[in-house]
Coordinates of C-alpha atoms in Angstrom, one line a residue:
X179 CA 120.0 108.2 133.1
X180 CA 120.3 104.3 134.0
X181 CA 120.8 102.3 130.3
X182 CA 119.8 99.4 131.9
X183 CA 116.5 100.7 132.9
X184 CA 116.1 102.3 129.3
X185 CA 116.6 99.1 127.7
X186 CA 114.4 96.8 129.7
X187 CA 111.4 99.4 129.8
X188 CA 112.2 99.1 126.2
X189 CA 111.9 95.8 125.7
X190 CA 109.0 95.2 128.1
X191 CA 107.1 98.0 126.6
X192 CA 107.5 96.1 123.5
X193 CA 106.2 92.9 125.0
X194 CA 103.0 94.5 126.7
X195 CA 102.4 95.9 122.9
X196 CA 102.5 92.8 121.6
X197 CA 105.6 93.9 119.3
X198 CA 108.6 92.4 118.1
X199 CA 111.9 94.1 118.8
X200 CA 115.4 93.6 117.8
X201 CA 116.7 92.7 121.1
X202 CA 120.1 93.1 120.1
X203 CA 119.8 96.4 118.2
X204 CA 118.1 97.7 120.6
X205 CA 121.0 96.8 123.2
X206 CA 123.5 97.8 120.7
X207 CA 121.3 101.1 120.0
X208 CA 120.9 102.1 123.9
X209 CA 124.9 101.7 125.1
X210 CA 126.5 103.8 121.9
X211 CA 124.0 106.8 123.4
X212 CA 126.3 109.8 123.2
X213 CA 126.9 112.1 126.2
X214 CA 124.9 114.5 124.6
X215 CA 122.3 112.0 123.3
X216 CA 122.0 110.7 127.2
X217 CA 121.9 114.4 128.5
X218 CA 117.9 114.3 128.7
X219 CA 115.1 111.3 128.7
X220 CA 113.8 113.4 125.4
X221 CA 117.1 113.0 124.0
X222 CA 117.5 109.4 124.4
X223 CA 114.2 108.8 123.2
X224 CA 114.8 110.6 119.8
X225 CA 118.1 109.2 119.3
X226 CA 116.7 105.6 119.9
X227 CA 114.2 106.2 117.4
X228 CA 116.4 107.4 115.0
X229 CA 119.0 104.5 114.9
X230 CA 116.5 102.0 114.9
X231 CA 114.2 103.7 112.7
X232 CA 111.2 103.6 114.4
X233 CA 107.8 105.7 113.8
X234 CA 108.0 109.2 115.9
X235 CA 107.4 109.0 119.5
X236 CA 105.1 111.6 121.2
X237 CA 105.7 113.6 123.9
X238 CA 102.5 113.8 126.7
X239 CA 102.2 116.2 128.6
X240 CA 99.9 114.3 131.4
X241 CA 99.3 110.6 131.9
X242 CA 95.8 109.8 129.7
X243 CA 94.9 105.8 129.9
X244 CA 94.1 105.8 126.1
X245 CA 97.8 106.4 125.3
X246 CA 99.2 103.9 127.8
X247 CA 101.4 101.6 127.7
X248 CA 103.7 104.5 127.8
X249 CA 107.9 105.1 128.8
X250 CA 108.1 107.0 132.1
X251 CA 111.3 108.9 133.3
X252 CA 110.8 109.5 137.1
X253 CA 113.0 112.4 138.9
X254 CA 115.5 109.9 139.9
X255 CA 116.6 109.2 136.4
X256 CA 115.3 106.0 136.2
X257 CA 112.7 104.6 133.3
X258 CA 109.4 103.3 134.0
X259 CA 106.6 101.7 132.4
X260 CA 103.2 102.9 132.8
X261 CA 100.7 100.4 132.1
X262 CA 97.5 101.8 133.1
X263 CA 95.1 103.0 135.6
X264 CA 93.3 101.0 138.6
X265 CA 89.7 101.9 139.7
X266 CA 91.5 103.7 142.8
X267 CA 93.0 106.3 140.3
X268 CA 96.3 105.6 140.9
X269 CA 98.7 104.8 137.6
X270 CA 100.0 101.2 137.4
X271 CA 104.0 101.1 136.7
X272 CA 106.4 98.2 136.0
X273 CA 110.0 99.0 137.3
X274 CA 112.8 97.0 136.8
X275 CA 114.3 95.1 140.0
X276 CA 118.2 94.7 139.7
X277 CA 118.2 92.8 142.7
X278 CA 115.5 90.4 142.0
X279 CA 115.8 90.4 138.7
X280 CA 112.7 91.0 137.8
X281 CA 109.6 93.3 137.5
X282 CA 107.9 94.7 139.9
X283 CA 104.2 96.4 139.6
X284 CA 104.3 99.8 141.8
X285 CA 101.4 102.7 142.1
X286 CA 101.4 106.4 142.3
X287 CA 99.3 108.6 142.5
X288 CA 100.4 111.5 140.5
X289 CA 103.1 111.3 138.2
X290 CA 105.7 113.6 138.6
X291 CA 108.3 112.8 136.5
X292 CA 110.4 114.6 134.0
X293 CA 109.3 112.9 130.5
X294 CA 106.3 110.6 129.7
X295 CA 106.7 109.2 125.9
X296 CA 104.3 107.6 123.9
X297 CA 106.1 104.7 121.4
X298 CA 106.0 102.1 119.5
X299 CA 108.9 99.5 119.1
X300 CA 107.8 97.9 115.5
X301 CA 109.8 99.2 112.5
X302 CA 107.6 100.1 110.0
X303 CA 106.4 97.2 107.6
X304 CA 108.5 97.3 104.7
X305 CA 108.2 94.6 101.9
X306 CA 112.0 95.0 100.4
X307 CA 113.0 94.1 104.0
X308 CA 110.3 91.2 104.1
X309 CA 111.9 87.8 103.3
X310 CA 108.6 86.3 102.5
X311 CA 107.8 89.2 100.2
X312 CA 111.2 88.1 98.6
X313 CA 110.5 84.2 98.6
X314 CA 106.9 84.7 97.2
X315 CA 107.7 87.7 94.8
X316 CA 111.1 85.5 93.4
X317 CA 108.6 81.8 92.9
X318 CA 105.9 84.1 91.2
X319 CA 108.5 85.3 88.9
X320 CA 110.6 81.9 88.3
X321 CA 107.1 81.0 86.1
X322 CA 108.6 83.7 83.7
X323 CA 107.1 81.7 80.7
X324 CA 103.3 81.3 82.1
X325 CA 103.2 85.3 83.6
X326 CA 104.6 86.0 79.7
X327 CA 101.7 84.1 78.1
X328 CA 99.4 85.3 80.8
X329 CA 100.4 88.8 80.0
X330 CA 99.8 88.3 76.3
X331 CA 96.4 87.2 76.8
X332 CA 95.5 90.0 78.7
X333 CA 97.1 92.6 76.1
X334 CA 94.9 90.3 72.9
X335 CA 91.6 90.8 75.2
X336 CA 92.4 94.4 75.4
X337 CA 92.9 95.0 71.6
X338 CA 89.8 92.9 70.8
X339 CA 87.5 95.9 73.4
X340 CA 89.4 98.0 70.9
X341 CA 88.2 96.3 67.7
X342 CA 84.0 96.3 69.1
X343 CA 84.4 99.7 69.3
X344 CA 85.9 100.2 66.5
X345 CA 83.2 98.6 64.9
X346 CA 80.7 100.1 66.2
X347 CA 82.2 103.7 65.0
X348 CA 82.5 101.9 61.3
X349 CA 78.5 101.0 61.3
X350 CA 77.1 104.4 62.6
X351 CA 79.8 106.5 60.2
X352 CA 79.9 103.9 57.5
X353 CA 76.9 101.8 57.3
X354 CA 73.9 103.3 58.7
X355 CA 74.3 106.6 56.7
X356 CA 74.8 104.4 53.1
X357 CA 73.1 101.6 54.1
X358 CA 76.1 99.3 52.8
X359 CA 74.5 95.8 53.8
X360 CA 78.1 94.2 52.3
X361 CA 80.2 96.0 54.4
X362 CA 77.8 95.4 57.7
X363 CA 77.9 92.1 56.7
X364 CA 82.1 91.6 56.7
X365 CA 82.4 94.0 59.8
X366 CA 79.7 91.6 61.6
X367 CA 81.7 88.1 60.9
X368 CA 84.9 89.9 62.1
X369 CA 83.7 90.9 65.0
X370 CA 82.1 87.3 66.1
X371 CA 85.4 86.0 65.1
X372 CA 87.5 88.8 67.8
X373 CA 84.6 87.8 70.1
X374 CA 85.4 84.4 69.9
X375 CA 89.2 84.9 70.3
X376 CA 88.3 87.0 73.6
X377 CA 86.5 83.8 74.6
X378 CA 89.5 81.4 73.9
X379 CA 92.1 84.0 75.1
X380 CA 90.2 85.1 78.6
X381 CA 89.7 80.8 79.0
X382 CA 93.1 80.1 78.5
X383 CA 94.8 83.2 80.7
X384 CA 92.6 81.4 83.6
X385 CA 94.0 78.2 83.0
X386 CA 97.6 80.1 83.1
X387 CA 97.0 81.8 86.2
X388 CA 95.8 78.4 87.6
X389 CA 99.0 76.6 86.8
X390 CA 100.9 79.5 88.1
X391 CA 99.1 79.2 91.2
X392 CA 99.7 75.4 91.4
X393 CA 103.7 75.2 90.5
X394 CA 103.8 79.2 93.4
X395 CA 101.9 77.3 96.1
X396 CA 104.2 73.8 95.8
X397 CA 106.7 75.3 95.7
X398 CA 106.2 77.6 98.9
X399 CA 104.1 75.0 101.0
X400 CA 107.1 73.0 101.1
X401 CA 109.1 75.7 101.9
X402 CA 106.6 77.5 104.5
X403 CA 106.7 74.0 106.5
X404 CA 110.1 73.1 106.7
X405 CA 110.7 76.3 107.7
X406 CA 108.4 75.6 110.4
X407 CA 109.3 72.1 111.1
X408 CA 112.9 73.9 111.8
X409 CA 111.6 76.5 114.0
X410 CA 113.8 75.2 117.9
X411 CA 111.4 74.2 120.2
X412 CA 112.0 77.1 122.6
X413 CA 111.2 79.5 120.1
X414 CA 107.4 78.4 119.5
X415 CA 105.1 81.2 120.8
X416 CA 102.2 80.0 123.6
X417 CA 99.4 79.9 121.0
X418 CA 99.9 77.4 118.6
X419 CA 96.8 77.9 116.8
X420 CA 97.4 81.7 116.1
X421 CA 100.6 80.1 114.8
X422 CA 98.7 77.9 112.4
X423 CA 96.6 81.3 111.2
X424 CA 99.7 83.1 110.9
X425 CA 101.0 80.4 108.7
X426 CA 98.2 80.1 106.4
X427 CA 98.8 83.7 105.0
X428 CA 101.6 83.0 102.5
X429 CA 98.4 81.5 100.5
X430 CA 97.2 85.5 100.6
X431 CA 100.3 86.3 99.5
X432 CA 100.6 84.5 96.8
X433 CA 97.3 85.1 95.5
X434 CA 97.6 88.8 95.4
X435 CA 101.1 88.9 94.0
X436 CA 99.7 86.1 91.0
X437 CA 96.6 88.6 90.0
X438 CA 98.0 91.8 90.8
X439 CA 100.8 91.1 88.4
X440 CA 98.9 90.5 85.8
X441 CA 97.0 93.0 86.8
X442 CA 99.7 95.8 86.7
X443 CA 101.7 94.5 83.7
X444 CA 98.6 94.8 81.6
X445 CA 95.2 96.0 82.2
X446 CA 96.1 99.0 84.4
X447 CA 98.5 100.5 81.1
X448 CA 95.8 99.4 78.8
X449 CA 94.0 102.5 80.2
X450 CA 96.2 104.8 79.0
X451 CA 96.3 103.3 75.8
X452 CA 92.6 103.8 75.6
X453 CA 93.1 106.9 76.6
X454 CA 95.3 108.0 73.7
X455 CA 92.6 106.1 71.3
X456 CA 90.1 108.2 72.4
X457 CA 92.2 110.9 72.0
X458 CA 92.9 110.4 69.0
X459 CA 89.2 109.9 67.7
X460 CA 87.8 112.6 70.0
X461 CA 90.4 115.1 71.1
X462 CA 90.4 116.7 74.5
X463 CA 87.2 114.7 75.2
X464 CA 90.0 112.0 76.1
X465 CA 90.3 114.8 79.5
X466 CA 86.9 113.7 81.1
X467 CA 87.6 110.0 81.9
X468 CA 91.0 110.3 82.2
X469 CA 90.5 113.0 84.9
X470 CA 87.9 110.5 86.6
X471 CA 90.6 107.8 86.2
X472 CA 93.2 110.1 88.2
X473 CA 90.9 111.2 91.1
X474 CA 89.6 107.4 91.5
X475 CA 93.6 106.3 91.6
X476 CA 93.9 109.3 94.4
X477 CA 90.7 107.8 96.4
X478 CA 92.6 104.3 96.6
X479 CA 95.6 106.2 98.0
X480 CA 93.6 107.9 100.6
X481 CA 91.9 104.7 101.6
X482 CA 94.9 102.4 101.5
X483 CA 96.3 103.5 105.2
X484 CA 92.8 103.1 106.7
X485 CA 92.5 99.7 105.3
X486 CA 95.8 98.5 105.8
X487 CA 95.5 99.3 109.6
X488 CA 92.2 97.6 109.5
X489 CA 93.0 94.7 108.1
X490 CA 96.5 93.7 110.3
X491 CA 94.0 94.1 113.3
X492 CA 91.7 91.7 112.2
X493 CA 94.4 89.5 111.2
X494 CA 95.9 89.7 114.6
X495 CA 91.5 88.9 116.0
X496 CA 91.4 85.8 113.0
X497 CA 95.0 84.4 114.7
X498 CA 94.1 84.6 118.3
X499 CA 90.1 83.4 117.2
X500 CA 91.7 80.4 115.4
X501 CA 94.2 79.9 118.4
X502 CA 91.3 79.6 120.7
X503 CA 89.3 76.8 118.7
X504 CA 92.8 75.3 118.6
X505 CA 93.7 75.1 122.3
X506 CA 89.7 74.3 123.1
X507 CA 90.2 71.6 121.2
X508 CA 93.4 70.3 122.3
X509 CA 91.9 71.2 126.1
X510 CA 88.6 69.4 126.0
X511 CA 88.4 67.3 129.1
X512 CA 90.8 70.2 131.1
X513 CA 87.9 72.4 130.0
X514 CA 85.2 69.8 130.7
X515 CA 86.5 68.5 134.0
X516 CA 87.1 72.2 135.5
X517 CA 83.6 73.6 134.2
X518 CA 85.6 76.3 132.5
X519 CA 82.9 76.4 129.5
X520 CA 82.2 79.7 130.8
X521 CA 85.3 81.6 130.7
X522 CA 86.0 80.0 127.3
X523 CA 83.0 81.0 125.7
X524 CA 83.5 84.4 127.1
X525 CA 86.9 84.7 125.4
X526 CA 85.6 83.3 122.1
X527 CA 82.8 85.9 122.2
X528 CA 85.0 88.9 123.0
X529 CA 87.5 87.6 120.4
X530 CA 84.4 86.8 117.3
X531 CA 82.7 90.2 118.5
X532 CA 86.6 91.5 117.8
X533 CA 86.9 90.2 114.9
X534 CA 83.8 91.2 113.4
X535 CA 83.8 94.7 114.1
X536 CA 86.9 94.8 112.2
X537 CA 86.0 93.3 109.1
X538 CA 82.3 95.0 109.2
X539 CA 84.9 98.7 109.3
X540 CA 87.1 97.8 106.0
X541 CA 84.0 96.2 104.5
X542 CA 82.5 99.6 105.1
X543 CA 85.8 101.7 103.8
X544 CA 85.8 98.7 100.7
X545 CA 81.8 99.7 100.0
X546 CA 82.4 103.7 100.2
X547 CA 85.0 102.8 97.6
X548 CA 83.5 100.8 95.6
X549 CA 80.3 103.4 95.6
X550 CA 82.5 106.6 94.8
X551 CA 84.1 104.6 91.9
X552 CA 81.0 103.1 90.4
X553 CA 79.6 107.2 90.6
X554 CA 82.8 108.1 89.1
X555 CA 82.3 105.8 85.7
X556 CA 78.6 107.2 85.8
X557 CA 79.7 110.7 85.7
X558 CA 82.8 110.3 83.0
X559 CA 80.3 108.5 80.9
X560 CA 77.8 111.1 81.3
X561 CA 80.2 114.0 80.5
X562 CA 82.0 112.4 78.1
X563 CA 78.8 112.3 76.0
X564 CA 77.5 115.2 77.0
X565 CA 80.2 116.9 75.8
X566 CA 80.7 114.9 72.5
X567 CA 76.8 115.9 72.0
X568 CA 77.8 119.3 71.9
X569 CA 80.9 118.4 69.6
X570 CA 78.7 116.3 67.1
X571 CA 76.3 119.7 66.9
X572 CA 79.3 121.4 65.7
X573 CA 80.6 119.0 63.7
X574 CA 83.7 118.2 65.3
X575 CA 83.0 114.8 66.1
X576 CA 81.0 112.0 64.2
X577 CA 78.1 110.1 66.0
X578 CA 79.9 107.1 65.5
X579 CA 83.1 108.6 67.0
X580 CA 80.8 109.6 70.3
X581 CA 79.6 106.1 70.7
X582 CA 82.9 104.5 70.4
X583 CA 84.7 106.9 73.2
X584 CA 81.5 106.3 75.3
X585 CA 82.6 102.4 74.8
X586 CA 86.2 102.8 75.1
X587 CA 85.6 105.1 78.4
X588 CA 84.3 102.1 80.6
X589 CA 87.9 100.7 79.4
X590 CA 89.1 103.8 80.4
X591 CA 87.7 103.2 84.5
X592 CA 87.4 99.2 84.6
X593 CA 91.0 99.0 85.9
X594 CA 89.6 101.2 88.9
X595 CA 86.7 99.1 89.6
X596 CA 89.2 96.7 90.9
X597 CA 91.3 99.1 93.1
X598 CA 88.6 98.6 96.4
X599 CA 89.4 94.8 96.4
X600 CA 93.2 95.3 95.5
X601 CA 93.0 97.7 98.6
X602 CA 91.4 94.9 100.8
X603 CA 93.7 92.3 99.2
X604 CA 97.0 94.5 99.6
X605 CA 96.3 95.2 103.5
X606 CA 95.1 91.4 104.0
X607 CA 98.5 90.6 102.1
X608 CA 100.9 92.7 104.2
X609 CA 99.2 91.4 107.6
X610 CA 100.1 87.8 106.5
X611 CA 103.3 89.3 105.4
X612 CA 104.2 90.5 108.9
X613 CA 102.8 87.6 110.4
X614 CA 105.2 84.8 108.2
X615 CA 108.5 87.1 108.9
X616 CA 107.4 87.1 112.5
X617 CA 107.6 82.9 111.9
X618 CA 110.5 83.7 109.9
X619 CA 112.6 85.6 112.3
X620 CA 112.2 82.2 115.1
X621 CA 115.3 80.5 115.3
X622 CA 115.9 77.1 114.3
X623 CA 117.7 74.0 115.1
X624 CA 120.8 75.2 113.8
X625 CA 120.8 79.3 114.5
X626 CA 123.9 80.7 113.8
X627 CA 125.3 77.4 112.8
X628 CA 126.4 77.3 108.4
X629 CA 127.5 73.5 108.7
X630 CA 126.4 71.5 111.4
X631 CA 128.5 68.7 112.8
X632 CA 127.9 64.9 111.2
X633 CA 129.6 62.5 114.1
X634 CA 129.2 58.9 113.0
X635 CA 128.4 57.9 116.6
X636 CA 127.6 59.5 119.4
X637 CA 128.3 58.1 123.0
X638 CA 126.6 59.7 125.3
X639 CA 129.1 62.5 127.3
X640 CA 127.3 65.7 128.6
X641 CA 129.0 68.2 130.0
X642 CA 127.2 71.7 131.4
X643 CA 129.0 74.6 131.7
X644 CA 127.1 77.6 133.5
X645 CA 123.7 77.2 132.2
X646 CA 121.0 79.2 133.0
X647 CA 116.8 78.8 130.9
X648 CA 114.4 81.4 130.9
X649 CA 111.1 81.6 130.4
X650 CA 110.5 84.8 129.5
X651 CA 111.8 87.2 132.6
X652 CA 111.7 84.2 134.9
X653 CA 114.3 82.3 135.5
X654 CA 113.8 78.7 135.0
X655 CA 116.0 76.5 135.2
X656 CA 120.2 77.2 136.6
X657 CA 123.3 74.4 136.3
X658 CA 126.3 76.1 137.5
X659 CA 128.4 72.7 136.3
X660 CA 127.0 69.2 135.1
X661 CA 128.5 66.3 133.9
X662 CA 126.8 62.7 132.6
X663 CA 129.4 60.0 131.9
X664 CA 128.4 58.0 128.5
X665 CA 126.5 54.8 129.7
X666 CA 126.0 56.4 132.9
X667 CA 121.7 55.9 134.3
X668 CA 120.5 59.2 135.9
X669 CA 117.1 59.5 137.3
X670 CA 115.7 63.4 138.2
X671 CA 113.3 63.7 140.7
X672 CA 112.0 66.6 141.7
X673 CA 108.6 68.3 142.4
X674 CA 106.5 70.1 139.7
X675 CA 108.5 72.9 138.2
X676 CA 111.3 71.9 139.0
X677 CA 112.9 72.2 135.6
X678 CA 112.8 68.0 135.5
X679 CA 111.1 68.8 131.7
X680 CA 113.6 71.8 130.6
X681 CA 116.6 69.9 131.4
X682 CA 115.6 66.7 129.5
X683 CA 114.5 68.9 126.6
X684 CA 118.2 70.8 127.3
X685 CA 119.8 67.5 126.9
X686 CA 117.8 66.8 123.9
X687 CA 118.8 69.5 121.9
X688 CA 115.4 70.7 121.7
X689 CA 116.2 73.4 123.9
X690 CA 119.0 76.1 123.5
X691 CA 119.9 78.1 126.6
X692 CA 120.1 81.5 126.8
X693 CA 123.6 81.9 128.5
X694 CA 126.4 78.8 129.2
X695 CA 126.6 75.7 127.2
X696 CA 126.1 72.2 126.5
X697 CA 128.4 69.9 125.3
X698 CA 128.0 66.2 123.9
X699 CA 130.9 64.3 123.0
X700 CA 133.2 67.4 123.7
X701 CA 131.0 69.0 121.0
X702 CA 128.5 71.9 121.1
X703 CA 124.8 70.5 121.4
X704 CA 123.7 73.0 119.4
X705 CA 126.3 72.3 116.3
X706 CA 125.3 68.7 115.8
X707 CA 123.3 68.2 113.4
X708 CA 119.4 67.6 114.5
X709 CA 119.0 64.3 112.1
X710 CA 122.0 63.2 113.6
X711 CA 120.4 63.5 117.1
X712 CA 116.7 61.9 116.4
X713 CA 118.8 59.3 114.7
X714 CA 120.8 58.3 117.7
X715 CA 118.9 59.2 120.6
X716 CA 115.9 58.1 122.1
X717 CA 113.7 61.0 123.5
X718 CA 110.0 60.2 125.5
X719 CA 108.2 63.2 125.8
X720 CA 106.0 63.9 128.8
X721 CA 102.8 63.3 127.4
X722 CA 102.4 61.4 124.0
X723 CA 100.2 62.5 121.0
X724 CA 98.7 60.6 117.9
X725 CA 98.7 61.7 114.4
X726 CA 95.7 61.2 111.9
X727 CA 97.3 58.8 109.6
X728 CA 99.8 57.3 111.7

């Protein structure tokens, strides 16, 4: 079986899925195949997914358009990639052309081949693998201090639910039956005055959170745009506005990481604390909310892959709808001069009605959710004092004992209220997760390069040695040799497409080729440092833009 052909049906199958891939793992992955690991297309296929850990490929049996794109291993040993089906019936396949050097779209009718594989080139999301997970998750805990007092706000609220319910035990097994007006009397003012502590404690954990929230997001907004700022030129994907959306999400992030973890670090184990109080004034009556608390905890879990599948789809619709307003905008008079109103609104509808149909699906999962766990606190207060009826009857538990587990029991399940919007929050965050390490995985103006060079001056020599620019699988631009004398005045002429744009953007540095290289001053374009450049060279790009504020 060809390598080659593996390895660019590979990668394009990638590209028609709309996935990142490791291009050089993949490559690295496809030529250390063993003998026996090459012996069959279903060999390679597993072997590839293991080393590159990848989800499980299936196996079809026939060629079905809802699983397409899809790997194809024809009887001549050579890999394919079927992309779909024309209104002829016959299956549309892209095969690499060594000669050309590119792809080229064939049909057959029937597809007689020895393997058809179903795949999918993404590694599975992981967030210890994330390095916005890791810049987020390490700025939400550098406010150490502020998540400390935040976390001791939430543990006083907790203890003061503990002491209303505690009072309300002490008047129904105290008061009421004596009728000790003193007693009511000092239980009442200490109450008002735990009330008014919850007041102060849950106003001042919201100021926390907002200056944790204020010190995370300067912090990373700085960080999120220089990173972008440093992105190479080359690197920038077609649609800059689904850029801008994909962007935007570390502010998801760091909103879910902020309330979840104060979330987590208290209110969630203040349920089992209840749990143990009630316990402890009602005995295995504690069993009835806390088995409501574990099957709600299950529901989220069964939920969570639904939503987190919904929600990076809509992502994906919200980037390429807010692309769209952005390159309408930018292409006004293109779109008014051509009368291409039409096709854009077309687009924008398709991509809205997208969009929507997504949300509307996890709202509907978040509602079912929300439902089941609202009916789940309905039913574990109604057993719990059901069964404390019965235990008061037999006097095993005090009336003021039932009404205090009844309290603490909506303790108990308020933790689980929450889980349908940490479900919808958790999915939203890890699409704006994968989105910002897509960003994050662009390289910059200085890939591969620890210490770029400082020159004090630069005079002007280029030298080109074997270049060659793509734009994708198309070759764009080739310079077998190239030299520009410093002081030397070049003009490029040219027709359009001629590469008159790439090389000057080549020369700039804003550019990086994908094979040869450029050198300035005897130095590697690509070493300099980019400050260094903008600072002595002048650079007027084809078409000039103002700034708001300029």
């Amino acid at each position: 079986m060809s390598q080659t052909s593996l390895f660019n049906s590979l990668v394009r199958l990638a590209r028609l899925q709309n996935e990142a891939v490791d291009q050089l793992a993949l490559q690295e992955a496809v030529s250390s195949l063993t003998p026996k690991q090459a012996a069959s297309p279903q060999a390679q296929t597993k072997a590839i997914v293991a080393m590159m850990h990848l989800p499980k490929a299936t196996f079809l049996r026939r060629p079905d358009p809802a699983n397409l794109p899809a790997l194809y291993a024809d009887k001549a040993g050579e890999w394919l990639v079927v992309k779909g089906q024309n209104p002829q019936g016959l299956w549309v396949l892209d095969q690499w052309d060594e000669t050309s050097s590119q792809w080229l779209e064939t049909h057959s009718a029937d597809l007689q081949g020895t393997c058809l594989v179903k795949m999918r080139l993404a590694v599975p999301f992981s967030r210890h693998n994330s390095p916005v997970y890791q810049l987020v998750r390490g700025e939400v805990l550098r406010q150490k201090g502020s998540l400390f007092e935040a976390v001791l706000g939430g543990v006083l609220i907790n203890f003061i639910a503990l002491i209303t319910a505690f009072y309300t035990m002490q008047v129904y097994d105290r008061v009421v039956p004596t009728g000790a007006t003193q007693t009511l009397l000092v239980l009442t003012i200490g109450v008002f005055v735990a009330i008014l502590f919850d007041f102060m404690a849950k106003h001042l954990r919201a100021r926390i959170n907002e200056k944790i929230i204020h010190r995370v997001d300067q912090r990373l907004a700085r960080t999120v745009y220089m990173r972008f700022l440093g992105v190479r030129l080359d690197q920038l994907p077609k649609s800059v506005g689904a850029l801008a959306g994909q962007l935007r999400g570390y502010e998801t992030v760091r909103g879910f990481l902020t309330t979840v973890t104060t979330h987590l670090m208290v209110d969630a184990p203040f349920a089992m604390v209840f749990v143990a109080v009630v316990f402890a004034i009602g005995g295995w009556i504690a069993l009835i909310p806390f088995s409501f608390f574990v099957v709600s905890v299950m529901l989220g879990l069964y939920y969570r892959s639904k939503v987190d599948k919904l929600a990076g789809d809509a992502n994906i619709a919200s980037n390429i709808k807010t692309g769209l307003l952005v390159e309408t905008v930018e292409g006004a008079e293109t779109i008014k001069s051509g009368q291409g109103g039409w096709r854009m609104l077309s687009r924008w509808m398709n991509t809205t009605d997208e969009a929507r149909i997504y949300e509307l699906s996890m709202r509907r999962i978040s509602d079912n959710a929300q439902h089941l766990v609202a009916g789940f606190q309905q039913l574990s207060y109604v057993g719990l004092v059901a069964t404390g009826a019965l235990m008061v009857t037999q006097s095993n538990l005090t009336m003021g004992g039932l009404i205090a587990c009844s309290i603490l029991s909506g303790r108990i399940l308020a933790p689980v209220a929450a889980i349908p919007n940490i479900l919808q929050q958790s999915a939203h965050t890890k699409a704006a997760l994968k989105g910002l390490d897509a960003i994050w995985k662009l390289e910059d103006d200085h890939s591969g390069v620890s210490h770029p060079l400082v020159p004090e001056q630069l005079r002007g020599h280029y030298r080109f040695e074997k270049v060659e620019v793509n734009y994708g699988n198309k070759r764009a631009l080739t310079i077998p040799a190239l030299t520009i004398s410093a002081g030397e005045k070049v003009g490029i002429l040219g027709p359009v497409g001629s590469g008159k744009t790439t090389l000057l953007r080549l020369l700039s540095g804003m550019y990086k080729p994908q094979s040869g290289r450029i050198l300035l001053d005897d130095m590697e374009l690509s070493h300099i440092s980019k400050p260094v450049l903008a600072d002595q060279m002048g650079y007027l790009q084809q078409e000039g833009r103002l700034f708001a504020g300029a």
